[in-house]
Coordinates of C-alpha atoms and ligand atoms in Angstrom, one line a residue:
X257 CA 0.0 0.0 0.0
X258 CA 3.1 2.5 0.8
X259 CA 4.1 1.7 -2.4
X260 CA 1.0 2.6 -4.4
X261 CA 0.6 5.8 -2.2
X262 CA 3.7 7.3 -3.1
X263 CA 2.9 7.3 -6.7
X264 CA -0.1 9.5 -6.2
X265 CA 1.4 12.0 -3.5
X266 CA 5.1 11.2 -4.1
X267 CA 7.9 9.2 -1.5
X268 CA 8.3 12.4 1.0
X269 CA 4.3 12.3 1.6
X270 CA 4.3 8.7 2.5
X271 CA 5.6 8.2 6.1
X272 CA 6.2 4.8 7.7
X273 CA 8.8 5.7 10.2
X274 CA 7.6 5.4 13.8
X275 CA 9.3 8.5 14.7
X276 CA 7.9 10.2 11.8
X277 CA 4.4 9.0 12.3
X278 CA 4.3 9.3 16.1
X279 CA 3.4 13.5 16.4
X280 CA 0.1 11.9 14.5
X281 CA -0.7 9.1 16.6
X282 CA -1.0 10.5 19.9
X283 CA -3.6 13.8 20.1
X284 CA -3.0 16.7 22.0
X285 CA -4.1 16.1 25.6
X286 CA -2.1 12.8 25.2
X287 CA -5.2 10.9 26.6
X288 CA -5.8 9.2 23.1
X289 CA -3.3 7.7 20.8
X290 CA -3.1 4.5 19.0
X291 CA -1.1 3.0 16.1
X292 CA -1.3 3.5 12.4
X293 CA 0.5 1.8 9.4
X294 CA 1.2 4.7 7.9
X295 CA 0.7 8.7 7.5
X296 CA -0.3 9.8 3.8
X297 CA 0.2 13.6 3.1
X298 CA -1.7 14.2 -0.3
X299 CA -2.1 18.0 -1.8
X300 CA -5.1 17.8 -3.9
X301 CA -8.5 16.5 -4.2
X302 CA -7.7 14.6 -6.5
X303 CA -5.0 12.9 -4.9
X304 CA -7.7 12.3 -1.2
X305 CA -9.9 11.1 -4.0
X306 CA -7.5 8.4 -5.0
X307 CA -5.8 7.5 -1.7
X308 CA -9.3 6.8 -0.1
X309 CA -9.9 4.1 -3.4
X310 CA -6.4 2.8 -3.0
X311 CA -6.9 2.3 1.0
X312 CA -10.3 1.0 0.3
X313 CA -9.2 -1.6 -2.1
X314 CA -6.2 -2.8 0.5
X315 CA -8.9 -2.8 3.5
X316 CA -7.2 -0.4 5.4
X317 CA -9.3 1.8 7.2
X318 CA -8.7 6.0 6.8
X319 CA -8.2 8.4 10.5
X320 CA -8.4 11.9 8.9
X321 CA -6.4 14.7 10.4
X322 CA -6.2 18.5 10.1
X323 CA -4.5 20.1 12.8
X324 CA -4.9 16.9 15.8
X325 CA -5.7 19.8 18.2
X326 CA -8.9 18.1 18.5
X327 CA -9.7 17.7 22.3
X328 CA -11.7 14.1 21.8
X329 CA -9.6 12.1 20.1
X330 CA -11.0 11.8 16.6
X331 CA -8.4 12.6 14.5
X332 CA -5.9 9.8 15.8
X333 CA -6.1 6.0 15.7
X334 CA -7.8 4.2 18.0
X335 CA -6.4 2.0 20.4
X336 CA -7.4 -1.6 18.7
X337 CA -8.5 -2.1 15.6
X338 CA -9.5 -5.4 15.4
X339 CA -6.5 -6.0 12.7
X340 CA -7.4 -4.2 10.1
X341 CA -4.3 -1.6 9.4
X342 CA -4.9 2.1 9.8
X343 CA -3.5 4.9 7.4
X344 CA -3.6 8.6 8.9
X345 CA -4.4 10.7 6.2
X346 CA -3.1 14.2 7.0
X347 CA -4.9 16.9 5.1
X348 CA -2.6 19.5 6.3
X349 CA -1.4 20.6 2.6
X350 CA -4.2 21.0 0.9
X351 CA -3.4 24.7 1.8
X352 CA -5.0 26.7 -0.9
X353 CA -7.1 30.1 -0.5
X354 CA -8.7 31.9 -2.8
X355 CA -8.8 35.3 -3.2
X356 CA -12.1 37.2 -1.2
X357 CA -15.0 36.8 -3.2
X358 CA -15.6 41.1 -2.6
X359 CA -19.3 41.1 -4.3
X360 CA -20.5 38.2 -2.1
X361 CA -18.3 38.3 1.1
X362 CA -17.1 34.8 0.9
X363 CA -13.5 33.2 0.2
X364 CA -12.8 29.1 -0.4
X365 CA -10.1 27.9 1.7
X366 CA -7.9 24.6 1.3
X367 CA -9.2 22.0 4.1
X368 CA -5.8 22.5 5.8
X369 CA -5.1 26.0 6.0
X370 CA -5.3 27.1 9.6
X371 CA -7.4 29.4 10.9
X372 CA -4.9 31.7 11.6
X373 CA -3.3 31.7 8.4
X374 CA -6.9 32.7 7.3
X375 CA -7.2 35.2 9.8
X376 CA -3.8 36.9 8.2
X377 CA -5.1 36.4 4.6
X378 CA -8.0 38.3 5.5
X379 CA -6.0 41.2 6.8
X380 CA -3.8 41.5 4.0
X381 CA -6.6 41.8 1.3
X382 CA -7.8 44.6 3.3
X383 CA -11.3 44.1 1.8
X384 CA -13.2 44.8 4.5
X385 CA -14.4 41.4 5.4
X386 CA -13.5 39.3 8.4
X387 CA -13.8 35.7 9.8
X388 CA -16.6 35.3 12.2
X389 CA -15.3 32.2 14.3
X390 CA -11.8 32.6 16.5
X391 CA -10.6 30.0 18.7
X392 CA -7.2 29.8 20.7
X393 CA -5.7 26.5 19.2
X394 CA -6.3 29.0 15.6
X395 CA -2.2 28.3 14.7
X396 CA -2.7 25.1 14.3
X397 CA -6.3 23.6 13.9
X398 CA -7.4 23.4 10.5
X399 CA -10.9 25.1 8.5
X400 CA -11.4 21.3 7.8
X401 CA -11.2 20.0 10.5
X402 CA -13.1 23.1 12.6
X403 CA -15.7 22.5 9.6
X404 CA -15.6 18.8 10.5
X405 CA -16.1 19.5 14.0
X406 CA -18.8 22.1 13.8
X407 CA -15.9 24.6 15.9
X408 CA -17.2 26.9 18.3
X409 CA -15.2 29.4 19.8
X410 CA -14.7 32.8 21.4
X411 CA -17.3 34.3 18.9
X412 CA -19.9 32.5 19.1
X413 CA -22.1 34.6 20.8
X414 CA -22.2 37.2 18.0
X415 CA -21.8 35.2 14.8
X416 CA -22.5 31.6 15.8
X417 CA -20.3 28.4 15.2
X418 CA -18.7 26.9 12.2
X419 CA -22.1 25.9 10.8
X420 CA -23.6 29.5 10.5
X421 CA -20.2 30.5 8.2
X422 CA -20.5 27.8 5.8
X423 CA -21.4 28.5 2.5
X424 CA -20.7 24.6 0.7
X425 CA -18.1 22.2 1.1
X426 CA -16.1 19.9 -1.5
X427 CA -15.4 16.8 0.2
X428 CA -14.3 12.6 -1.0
X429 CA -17.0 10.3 -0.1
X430 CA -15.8 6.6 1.0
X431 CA -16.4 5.4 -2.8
X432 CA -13.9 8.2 -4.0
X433 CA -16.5 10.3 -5.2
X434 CA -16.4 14.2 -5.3
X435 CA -19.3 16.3 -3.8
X436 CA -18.6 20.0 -5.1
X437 CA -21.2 22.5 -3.1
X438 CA -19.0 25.4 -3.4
X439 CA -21.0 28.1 -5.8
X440 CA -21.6 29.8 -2.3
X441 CA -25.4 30.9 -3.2
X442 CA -27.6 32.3 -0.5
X443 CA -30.2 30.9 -1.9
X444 CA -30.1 27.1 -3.7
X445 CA -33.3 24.8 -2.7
X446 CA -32.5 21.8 -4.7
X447 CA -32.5 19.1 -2.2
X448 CA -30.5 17.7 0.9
X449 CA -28.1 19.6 2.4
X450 CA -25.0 17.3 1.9
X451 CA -22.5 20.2 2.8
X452 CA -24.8 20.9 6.0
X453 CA -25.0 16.7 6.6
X454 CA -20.7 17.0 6.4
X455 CA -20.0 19.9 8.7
X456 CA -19.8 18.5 12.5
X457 CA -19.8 14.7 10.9
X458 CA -16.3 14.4 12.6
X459 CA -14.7 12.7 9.5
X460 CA -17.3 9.8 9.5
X461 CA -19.2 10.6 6.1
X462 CA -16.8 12.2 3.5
X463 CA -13.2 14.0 3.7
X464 CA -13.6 17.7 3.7
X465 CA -11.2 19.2 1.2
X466 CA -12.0 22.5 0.5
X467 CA -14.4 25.0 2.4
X468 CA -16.3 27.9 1.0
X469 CA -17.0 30.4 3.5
X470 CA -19.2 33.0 5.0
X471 CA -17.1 36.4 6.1
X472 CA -18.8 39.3 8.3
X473 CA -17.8 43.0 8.2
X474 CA -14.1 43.5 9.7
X475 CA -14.9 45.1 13.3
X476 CA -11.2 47.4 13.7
X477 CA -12.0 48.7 17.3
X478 CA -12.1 46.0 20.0
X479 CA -12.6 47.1 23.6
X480 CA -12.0 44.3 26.3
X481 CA -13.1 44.3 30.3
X482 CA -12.0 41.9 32.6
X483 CA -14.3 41.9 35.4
X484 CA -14.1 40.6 38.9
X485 CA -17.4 38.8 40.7
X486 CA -18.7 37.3 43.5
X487 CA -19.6 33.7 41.4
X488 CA -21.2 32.6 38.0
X489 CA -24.8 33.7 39.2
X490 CA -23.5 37.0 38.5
X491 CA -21.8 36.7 35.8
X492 CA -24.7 34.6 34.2
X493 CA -27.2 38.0 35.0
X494 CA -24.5 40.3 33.8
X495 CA -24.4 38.5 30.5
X496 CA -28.3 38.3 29.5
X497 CA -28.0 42.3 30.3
X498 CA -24.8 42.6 27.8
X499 CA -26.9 40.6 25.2
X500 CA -29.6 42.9 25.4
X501 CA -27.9 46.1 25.7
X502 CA -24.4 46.0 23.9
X503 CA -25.1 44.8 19.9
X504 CA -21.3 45.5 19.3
X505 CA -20.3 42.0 22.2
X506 CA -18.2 39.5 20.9
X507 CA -16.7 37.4 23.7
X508 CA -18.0 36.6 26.9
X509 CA -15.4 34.1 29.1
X510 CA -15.4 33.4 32.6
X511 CA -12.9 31.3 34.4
X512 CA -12.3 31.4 38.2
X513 CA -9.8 31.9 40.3
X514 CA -7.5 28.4 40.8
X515 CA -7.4 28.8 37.2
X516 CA -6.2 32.3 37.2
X517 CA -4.0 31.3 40.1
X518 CA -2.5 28.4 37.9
X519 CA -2.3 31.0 34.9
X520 CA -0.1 33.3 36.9
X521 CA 2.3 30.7 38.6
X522 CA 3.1 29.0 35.3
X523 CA 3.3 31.7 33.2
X524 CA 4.6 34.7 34.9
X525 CA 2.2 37.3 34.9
X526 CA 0.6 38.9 37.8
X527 CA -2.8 39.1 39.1
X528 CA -5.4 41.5 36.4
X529 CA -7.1 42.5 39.6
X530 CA -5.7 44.1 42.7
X531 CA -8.4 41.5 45.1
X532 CA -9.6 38.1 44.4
X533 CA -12.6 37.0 43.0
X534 CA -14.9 34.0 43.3
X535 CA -15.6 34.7 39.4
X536 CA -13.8 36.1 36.4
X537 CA -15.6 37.6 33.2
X538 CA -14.0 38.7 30.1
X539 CA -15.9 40.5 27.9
X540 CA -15.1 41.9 24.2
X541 CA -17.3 44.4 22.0
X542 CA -16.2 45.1 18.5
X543 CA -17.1 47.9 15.7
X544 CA -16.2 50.1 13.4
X545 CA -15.5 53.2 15.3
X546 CA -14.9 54.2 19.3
X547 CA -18.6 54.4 19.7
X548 CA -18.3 50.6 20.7
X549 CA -16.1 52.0 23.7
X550 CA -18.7 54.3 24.9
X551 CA -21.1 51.3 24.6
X552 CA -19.2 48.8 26.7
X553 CA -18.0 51.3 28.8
X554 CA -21.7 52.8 29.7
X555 CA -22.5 49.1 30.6
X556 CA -19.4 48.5 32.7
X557 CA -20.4 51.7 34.6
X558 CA -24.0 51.0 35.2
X559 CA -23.0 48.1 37.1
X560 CA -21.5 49.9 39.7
X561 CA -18.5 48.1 40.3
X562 CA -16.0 48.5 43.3
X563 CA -13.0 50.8 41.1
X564 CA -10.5 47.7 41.3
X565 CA -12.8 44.9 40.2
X566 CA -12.2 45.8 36.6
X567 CA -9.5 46.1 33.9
X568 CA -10.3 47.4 30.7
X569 CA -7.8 47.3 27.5
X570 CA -8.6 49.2 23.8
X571 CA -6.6 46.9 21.6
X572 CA -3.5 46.2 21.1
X573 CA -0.8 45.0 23.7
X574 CA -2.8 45.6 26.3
X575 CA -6.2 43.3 24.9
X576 CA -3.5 40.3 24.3
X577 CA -2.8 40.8 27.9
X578 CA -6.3 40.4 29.3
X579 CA -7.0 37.2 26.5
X580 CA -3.4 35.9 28.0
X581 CA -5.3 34.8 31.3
X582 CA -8.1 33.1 29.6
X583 CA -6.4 31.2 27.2
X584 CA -3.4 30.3 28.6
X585 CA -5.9 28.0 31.1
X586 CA -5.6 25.2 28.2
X587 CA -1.9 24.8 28.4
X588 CA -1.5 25.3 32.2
X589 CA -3.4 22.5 32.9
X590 CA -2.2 20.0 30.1
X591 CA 1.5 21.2 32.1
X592 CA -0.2 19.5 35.2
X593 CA -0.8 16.3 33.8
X594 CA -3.1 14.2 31.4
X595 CA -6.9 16.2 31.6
X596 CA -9.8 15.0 31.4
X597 CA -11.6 17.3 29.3
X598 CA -15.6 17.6 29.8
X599 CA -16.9 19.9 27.4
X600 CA -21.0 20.9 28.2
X601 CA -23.7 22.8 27.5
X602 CA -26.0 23.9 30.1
X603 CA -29.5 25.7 30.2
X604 CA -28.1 28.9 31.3
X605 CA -30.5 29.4 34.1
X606 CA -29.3 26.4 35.5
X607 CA -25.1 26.8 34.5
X608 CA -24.8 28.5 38.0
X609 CA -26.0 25.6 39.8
X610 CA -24.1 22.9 37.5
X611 CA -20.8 24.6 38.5
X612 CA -21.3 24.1 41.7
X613 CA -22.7 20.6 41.6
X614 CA -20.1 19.7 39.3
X615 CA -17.2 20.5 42.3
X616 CA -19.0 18.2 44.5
X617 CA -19.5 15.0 42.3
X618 CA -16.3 15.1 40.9
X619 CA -14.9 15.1 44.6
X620 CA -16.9 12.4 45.5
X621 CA -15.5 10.0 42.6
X622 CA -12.0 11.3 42.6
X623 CA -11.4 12.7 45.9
X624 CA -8.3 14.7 45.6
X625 CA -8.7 15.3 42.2
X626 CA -8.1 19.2 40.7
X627 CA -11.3 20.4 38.9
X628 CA -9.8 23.9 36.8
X629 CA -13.2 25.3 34.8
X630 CA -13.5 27.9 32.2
X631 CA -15.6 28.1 29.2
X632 CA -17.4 30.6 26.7
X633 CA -20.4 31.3 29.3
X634 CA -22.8 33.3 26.8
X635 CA -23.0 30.4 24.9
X636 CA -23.7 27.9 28.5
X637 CA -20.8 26.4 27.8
X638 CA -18.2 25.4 30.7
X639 CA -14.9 22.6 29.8
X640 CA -14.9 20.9 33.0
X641 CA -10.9 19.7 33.4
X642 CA -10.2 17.5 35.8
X643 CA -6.8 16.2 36.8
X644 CA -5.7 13.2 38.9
X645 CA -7.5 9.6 37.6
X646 CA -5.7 8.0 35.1
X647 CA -6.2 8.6 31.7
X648 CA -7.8 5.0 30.9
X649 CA -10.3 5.6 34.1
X650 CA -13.4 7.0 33.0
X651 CA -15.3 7.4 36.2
X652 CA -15.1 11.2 36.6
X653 CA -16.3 11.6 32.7
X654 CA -19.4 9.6 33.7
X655 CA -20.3 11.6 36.3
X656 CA -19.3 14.9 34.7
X657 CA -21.5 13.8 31.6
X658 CA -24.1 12.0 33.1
X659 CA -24.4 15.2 35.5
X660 CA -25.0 17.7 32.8
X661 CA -27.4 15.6 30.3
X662 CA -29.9 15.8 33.9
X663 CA -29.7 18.8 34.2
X664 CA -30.8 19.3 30.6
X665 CA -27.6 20.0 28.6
X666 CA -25.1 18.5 26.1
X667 CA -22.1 16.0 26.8
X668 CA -20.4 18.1 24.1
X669 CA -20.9 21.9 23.2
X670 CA -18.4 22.4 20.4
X671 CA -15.2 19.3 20.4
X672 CA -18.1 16.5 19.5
X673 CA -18.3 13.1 20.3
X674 CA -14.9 11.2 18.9
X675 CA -13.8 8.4 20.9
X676 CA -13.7 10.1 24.3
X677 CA -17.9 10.2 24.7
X678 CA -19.0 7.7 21.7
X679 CA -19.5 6.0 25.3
X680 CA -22.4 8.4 26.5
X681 CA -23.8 9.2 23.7
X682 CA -27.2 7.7 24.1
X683 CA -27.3 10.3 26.7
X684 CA -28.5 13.2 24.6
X685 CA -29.6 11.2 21.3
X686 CA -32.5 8.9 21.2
X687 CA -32.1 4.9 20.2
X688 CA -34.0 6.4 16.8
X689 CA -31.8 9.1 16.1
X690 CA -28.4 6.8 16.8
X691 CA -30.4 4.7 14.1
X692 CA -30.9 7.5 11.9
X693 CA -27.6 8.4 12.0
X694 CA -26.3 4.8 11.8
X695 CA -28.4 4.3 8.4
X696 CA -27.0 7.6 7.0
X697 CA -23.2 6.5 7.8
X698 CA -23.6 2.5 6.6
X699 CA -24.9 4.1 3.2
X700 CA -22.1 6.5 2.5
X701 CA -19.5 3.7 3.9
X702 CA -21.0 0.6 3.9
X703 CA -17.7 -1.0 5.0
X704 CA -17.1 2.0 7.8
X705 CA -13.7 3.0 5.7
X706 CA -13.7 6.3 7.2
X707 CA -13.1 7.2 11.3
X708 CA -13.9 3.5 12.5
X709 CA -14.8 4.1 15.8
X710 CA -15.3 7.7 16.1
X711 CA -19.0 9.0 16.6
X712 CA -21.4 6.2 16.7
X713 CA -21.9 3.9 19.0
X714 CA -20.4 0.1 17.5
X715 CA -24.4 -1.6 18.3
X716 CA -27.4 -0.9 19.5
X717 CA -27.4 2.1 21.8
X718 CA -28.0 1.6 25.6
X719 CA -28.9 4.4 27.9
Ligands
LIG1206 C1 -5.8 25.3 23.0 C2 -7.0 24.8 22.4 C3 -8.2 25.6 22.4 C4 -9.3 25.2 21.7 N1 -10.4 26.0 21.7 C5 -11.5 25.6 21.1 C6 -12.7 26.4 21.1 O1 -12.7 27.5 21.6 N2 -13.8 25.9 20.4 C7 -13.8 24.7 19.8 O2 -14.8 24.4 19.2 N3 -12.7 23.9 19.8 C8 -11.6 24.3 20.5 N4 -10.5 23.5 20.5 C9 -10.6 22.2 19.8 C10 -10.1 22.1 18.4 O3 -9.3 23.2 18.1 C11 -11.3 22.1 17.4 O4 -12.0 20.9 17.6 C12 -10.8 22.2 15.9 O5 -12.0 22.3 15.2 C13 -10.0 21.0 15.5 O6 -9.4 21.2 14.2 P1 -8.2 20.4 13.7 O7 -7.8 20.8 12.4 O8 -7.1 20.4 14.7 O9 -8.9 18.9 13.7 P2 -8.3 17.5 14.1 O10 -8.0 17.5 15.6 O11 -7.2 17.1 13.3 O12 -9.6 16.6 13.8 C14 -10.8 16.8 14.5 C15 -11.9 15.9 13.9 O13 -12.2 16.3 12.6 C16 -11.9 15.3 11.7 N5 -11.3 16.0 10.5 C17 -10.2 16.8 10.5 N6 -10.0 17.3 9.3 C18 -11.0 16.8 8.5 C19 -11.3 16.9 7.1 N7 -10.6 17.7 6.3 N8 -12.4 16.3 6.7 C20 -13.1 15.5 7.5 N9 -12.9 15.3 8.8 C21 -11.8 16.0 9.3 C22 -10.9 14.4 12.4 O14 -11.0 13.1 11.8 C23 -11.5 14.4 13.8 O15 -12.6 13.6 14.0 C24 -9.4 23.9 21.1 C25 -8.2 23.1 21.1 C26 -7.1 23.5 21.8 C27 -5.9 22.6 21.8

């Protein structure tokens, strides 16, 4: 099979060297990992379109990988396999962009190019258009694999996730065959939505190659607050009043403070606020002129604050300072040890009471264990890390998930399902929609080519 590979993508895009194919086994929490026969680095659609036939005919099934800063472990092996070998195909050079489409405010970009690298392309054309999604692992994850994943992010709030940007994918189906949805018309009612069916698929139905997207107006003055409260009841109220009453908000984060505490030991900086509090808010507002200060800043004031339970930034160095404590909290704890990473959705009237909950089980299943939360908290959405069990005990991620499905929300707000909750799945989908799904992967990939494992449960669903 390495053979045939390397005359479609050449003998430097075939890897079969452990030490070269290790970076793509093991994912970036370092909780999953498993082995692969190979890593295949094709450039074109083409060349996906051939390498899927070629594995297909050898029975090997396909892991596909943008950037492998998934949080789930989707994009690398799994553990067993039951024998059959696994190729890693790495979509990471199909790295073209297109020039901005000006007339419609759109722009097609190659399923690897990173989401920074689009952020910059953006900037340069200077049309006037921006990228609505922004997310902290943007130097290295992929628009495929965000498209793939249905990517939330720091934005969300204002312009939704991935799905609300995209305009049509091209992707390979299991058979080899091209799907080309990427005329980016607003309007086109001819039948099922196979670019919409693709995005959040997690690599299960079709490899994503190339992405046509949706861009909103560039927003060049950003004002950021970093406000200190007494807990996430607070900050829960303060946020349905910024949603109401400041159109230019872009960002609302909250973390607390063993988080910030970690942030500042491992990293250097001091403490934003000259006190502690029990809960941390960053908030973001974006336009086209210093109106949107006014705005935020009216807001702020209303609240009536104590003077040093804020810190507010207009751009520049002093913005990147403010974002530093938020989204540093990924790193810090992956420094600690191997997380586990619970990623929910809550009602938000009831996000105030899962955070507290959430303490209290996970210290009654792993006493001892360090619980560090932060999350995007407009959108409900708190990643629950907890570090201590071993990486191959699941307990606290039953209890975590279980936890938030009763109280009304979702095992996974924006990484999906992958391998690390294929488990609990049946916790927020019903035995007919696992069906449902189940029917629409085993037509597309009757022999489960594509992601084996990731997803779907293997049979019939439990609760
Ligand atoms: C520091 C950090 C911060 C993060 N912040 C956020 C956040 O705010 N919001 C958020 O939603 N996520 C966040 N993530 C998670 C991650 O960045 C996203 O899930 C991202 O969408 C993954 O993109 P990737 O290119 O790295 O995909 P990978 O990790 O390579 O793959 C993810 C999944 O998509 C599939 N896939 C990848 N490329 C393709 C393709 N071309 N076609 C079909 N399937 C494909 C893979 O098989 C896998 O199932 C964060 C991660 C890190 C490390």
């Amino acid at each position: 099979l390495a053979a045939v590979l390397e005359r479609v993508v050449g003998p430097a895009h075939v890897l079969v060297e452990p030490a070269l194919i290790t970076p793509y086994t093991v994912d970036w929490t370092r909780r999953w990992q498993g082995p692969a026969a190979l890593v295949v680095r094709p450039a074109t659609t083409d060349a996906v379109a051939a390498v899927i036939r070629l594995c297909a005919d050898a029975g090997a099934g396909l892991v596909v990988q943008g950037g492998n800063t998934g949080l789930v472990g989707g994009g690398v092996p799994p553990r067993e396999s039951g024998g059959r070998p696994i190729v890693l195909l790495s979509m990471r050079r199909l790295d073209d962009l297109s020039p901005v489409d000006e007339a419609a405010g759109q722009v097609t970009a190659g399923a690897g190019i990173t989401l920074a690298r689009l952020h910059e392309h953006l900037a340069e054309g200077a049309t006037g258009w921006a990228f609505g999604v922004d997310l902290a692992a943007r130097d290295s994850a992929t628009i495929g694999g965000m498209a793939a994943t249905n990517a939330g992010g720091i934005h969300v709030v204002r312009y939704g996730a991935m799905r609300e940007q995209i305009a049509g994918v091209e992707a390979v189906l299991a058979t080899g065959a091209v799907l080309t949805r990427l005329q980016g018309l607003t309007k086109d009612n001819t039948g099922f939505d196979l670019s919409g069916l693709l995005v959040g698929s997690e690599g299960t139905l079709g490899v994503i190659t190339r992405v046509r997207l949706r861009l909103v107006p560039m927003r060049p003055v950003r004002v950021t607050a970093l406000l200190g409260l007494n807990d996430t009841g607070q900050a829960v109220d303060l946020v349905s009043g910024l949603r109401r009453e400041v159109p230019s908000l872009e960002a609302t984060e909250i973390f607390y403070p063993d988080g910030l505490d970690l942030v500042c030991q491992h990293s250097g900086l001091g403490p934003p606020l000259a006190r502690r509090f029990g809960a941390y808010l960053l908030i973001e507002s974006a336009g086209p002129d210093e109106g949107v200060m006014e705005e935020l800043a009216e807001f702020v004031f209303r609240l009536g604050l104590d003077d040093d339970a804020s810190a507010v930034a207009a751009g520049g160095p002093g913005r990147m300072h403010l974002w530093a404590y938020r989204e540093r909290h990924t790193e810090v704890v992956s420094a600690l040890g191997v997380p586990h990473k619970l990623d929910v959705t809550l009602p938000l009237k009831r996000l105030a009471a899962f955070e507290s909950a959430v303490r209290s089980r996970v210290a009654a299943v792993a006493p001892g264990a360090m619980v560090v939360i932060w999350g995007h908290l407009g959108d409900g959405n708190l990643h629950v890390n907890v570090i201590g069990p071993p990486p191959e005990d699941d307990t606290v991620d039953d209890a975590v998930l279980r936890l938030a499905a009763g109280m009304g929300g979702s095992i996974s707000a924006e990484h999906g399902i992958g391998r690390a909750k294929v488990r609990w799945l049946s916790l927020n989908r019903s035995p007919a929609e696992i069906e449902a799904m189940r029917a629409i992967k085993t037509s597309l990939d009757p022999a489960g080519l594509l992601n084996p494992g990731v997803l779907l449960p293997p049979s019939a669903p439990t609760r």
